[in-house]
Coordinates of C-alpha atoms and ligand atoms in Angstrom, one line a residue:
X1 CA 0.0 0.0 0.0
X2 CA 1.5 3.2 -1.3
X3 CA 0.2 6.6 0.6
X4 CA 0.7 10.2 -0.4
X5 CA 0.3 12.5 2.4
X6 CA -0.1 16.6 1.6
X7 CA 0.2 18.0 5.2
X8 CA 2.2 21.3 5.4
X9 CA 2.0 20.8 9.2
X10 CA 5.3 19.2 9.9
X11 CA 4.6 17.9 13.3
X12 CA 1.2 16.1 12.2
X13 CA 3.4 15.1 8.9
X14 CA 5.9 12.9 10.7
X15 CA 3.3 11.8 13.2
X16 CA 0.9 10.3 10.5
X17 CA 4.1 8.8 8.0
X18 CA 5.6 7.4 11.0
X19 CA 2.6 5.7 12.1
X20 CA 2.1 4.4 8.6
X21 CA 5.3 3.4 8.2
X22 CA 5.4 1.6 11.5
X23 CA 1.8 -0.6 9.6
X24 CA 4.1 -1.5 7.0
X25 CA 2.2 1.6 4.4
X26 CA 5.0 3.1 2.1
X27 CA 4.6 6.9 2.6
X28 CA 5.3 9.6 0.1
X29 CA 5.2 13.5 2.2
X30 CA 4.6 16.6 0.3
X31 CA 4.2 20.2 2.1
X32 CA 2.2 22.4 -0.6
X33 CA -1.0 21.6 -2.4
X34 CA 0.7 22.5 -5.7
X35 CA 3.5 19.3 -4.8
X36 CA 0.6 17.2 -4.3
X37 CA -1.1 17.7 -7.3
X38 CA 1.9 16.8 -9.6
X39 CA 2.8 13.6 -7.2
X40 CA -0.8 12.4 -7.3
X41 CA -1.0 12.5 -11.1
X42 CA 2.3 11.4 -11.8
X43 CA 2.5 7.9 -9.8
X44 CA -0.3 5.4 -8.7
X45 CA -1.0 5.7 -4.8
X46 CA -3.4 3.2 -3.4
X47 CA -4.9 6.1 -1.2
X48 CA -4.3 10.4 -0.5
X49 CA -4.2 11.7 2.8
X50 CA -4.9 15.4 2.2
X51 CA -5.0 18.5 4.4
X52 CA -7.7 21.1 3.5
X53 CA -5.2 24.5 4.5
X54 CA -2.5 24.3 2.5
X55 CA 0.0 26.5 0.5
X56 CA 0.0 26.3 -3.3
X57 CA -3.1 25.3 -3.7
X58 CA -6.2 24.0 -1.2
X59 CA -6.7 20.9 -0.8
X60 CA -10.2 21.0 -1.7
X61 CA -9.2 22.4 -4.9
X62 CA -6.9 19.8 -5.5
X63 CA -9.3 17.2 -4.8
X64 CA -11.7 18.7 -7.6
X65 CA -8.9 18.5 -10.1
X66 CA -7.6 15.6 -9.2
X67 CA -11.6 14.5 -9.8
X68 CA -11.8 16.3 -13.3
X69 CA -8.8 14.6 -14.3
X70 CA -10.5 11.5 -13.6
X71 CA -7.9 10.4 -10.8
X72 CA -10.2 8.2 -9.0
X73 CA -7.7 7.2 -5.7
X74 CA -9.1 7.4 -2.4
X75 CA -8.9 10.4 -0.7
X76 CA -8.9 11.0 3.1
X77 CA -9.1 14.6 4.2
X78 CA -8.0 16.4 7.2
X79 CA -9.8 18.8 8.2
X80 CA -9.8 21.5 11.2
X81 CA -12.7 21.0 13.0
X82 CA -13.8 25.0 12.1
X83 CA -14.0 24.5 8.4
X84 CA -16.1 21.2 8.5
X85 CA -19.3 22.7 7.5
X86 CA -17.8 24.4 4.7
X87 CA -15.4 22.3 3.0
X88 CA -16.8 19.0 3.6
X89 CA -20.2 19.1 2.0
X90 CA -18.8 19.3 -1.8
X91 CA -16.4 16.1 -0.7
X92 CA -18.6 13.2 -1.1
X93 CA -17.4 11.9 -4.0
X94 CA -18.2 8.5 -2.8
X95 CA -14.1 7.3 -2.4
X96 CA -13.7 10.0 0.2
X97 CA -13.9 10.7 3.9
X98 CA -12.6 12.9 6.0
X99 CA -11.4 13.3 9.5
X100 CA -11.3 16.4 11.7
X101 CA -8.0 17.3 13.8
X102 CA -7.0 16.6 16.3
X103 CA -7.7 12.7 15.9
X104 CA -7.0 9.7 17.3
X105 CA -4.3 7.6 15.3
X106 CA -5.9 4.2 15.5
X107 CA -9.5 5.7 14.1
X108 CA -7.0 7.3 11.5
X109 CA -5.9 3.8 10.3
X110 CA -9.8 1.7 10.6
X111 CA -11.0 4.9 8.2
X112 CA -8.4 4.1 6.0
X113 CA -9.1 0.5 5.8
X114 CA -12.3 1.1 5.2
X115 CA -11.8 3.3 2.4
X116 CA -9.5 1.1 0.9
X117 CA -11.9 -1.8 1.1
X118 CA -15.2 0.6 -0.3
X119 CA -12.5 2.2 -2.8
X120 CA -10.7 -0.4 -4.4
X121 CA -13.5 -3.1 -3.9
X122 CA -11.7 -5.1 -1.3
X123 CA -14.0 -7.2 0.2
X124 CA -13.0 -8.1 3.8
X125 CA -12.9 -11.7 3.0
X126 CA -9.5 -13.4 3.1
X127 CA -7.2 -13.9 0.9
X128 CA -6.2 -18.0 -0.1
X129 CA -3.5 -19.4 -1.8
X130 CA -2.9 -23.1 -0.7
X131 CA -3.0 -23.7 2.9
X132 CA -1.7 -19.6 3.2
X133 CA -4.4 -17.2 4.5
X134 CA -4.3 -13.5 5.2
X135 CA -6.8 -11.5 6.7
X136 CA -6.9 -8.3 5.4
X137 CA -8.9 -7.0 8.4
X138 CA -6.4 -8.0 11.4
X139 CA -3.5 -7.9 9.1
X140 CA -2.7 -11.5 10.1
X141 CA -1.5 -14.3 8.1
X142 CA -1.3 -18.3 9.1
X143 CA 0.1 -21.4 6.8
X144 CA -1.8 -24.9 7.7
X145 CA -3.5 -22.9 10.4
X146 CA -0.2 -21.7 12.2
X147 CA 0.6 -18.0 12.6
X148 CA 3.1 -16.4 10.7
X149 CA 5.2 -14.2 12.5
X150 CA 5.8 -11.4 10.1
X151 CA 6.7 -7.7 10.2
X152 CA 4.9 -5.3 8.8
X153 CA 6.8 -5.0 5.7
X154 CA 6.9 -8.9 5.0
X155 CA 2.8 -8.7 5.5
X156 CA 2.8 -5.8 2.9
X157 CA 4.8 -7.4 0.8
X158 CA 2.8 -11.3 1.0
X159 CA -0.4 -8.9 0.8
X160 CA 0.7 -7.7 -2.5
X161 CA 1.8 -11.1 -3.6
X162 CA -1.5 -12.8 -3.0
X163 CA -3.4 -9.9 -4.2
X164 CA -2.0 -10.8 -7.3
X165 CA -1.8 -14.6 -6.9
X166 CA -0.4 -16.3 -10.1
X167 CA 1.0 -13.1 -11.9
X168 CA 4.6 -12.4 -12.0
X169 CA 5.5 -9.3 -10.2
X170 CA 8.8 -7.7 -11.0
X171 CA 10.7 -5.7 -8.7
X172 CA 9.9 -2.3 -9.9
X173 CA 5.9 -3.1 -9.1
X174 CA 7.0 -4.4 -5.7
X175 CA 9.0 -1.0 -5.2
X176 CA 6.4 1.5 -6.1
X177 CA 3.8 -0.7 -4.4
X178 CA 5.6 -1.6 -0.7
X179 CA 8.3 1.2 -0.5
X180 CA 8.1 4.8 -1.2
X181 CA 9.8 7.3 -3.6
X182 CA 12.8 7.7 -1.7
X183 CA 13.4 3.7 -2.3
X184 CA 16.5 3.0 -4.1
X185 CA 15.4 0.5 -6.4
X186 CA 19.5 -0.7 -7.0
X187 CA 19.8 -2.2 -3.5
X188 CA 19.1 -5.7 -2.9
X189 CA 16.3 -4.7 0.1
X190 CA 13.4 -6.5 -2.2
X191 CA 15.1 -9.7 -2.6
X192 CA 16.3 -9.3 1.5
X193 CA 12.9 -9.5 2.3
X194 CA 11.9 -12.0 0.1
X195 CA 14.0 -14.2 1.4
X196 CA 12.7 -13.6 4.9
X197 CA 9.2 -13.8 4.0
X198 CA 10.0 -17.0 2.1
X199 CA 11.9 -18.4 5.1
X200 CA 8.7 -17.5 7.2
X201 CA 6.0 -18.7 4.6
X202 CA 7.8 -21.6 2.9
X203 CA 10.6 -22.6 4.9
X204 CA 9.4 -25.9 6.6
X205 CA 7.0 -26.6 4.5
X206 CA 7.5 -29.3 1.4
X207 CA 5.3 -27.2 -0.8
X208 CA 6.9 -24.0 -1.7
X209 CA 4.4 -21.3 -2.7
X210 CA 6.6 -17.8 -3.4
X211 CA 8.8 -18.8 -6.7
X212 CA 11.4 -16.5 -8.3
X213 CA 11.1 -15.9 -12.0
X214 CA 14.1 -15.9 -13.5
X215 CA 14.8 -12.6 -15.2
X216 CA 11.6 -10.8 -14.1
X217 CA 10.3 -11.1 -10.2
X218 CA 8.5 -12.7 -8.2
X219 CA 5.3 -14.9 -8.1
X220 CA 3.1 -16.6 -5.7
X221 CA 0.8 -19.5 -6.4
X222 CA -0.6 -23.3 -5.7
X223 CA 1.3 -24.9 -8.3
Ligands
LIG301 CA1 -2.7 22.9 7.0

């Protein structure tokens, strides 16, 4: 899950990309509602975090042009409690919501699930490949009914996988998926984590399910 967040607070900017960071999110942070324009229609976030006051442009415009444009990502709004009756009624655009500062963190996160389940139809049903199942919902995954022990960047990473189950996925989709801009796609990090993941998924178990393809990436699948 890839985030862009458009917070010229700096304070409430770390404090929201570390939490996401800490769920395993990859977090882009842009300052000015001008930056967050550009970002948002030049790469594919899975959901926009977007701050109403902002320099450069307001958020709510840039929510309306992202909207013309027909960028259709999820937006989540921050908004001082003051300016609620004015700026949120034009917002419900269906794949939005918004939340009024100060908030709690851990409502912060469920709203975002829950957009990301309405937005990008993602039922709350698990996801099954072989005898591997991840719950979406309690971000927890268990093989032949064992838990998997797995940080959050090893469950973003399976997530991904299995969301995709029986594609190959290269390293570049795993990158702007699971890590953020400032990821250097020339380190071996990816295949570092792979091998964890694999070690934790596949490691005592006869039937492998994560397979590398040769010259292209990654794939999961019952084979
Ligand atoms: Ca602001």
């Amino acid at each position: 899950m890839r985030v862009l967040l458009v917070e010229d607070e700096e304070k409430v900017a770390s404090f929201i990309r570390n939490g996401l960071r800490e769920e395993g999110y990859a977090v882009d942070v842009v300052y000015d509602g001008q930056d967050g324009l550009d970002m948002a229609e030049s790469f594919d976030y899975d959901v926009i975090v977007l701050d109403l006051m902002l320099p450069g442009r307001s958020g709510l415009d840039v929510l309306t042009k992202l909207r013309q444009d027909r960028i259709t990502t999820p937006v989540m709004v921050l908004t001082a409690k003051d300016s609620i009756q004015d700026k949120v009624k034009g917002l419900d655009s269906g794949c939005d919501d918004y939340l009024t500062k100060p908030f709690s963190f851990d409502e912060f996160l469920a709203r975002m699930r829950a957009l990301l389940r309405r937005c990008h139809d993602r039922s709350a049903t698990n996801l099954v490949v072989a005898d591997l199942v991840l719950d979406p919902v309690s971000h927890k995954a268990t093989r032949d009914g064992k838990p998997l022990n797995l940080t959050a960047k090893e469950y973003a990473l399976l997530e991904y996988l299995m969301r995709n189950a029986g594609r190959v996925i290269s390293r570049a989709q795993i990158a702007e998926h699971v890590w953020d801009i400032s990821f250097d796609t020339f380190t071996n990090v990816i295949d570092v984590h792979i091998n964890h993941l694999r070690r934790k998924v596949d490691g005592e178990y006869e039937k492998k399910l994560i397979q590398t393809v040769r010259g292209m990436g990654y794939t999961i699948e019952n084979k």
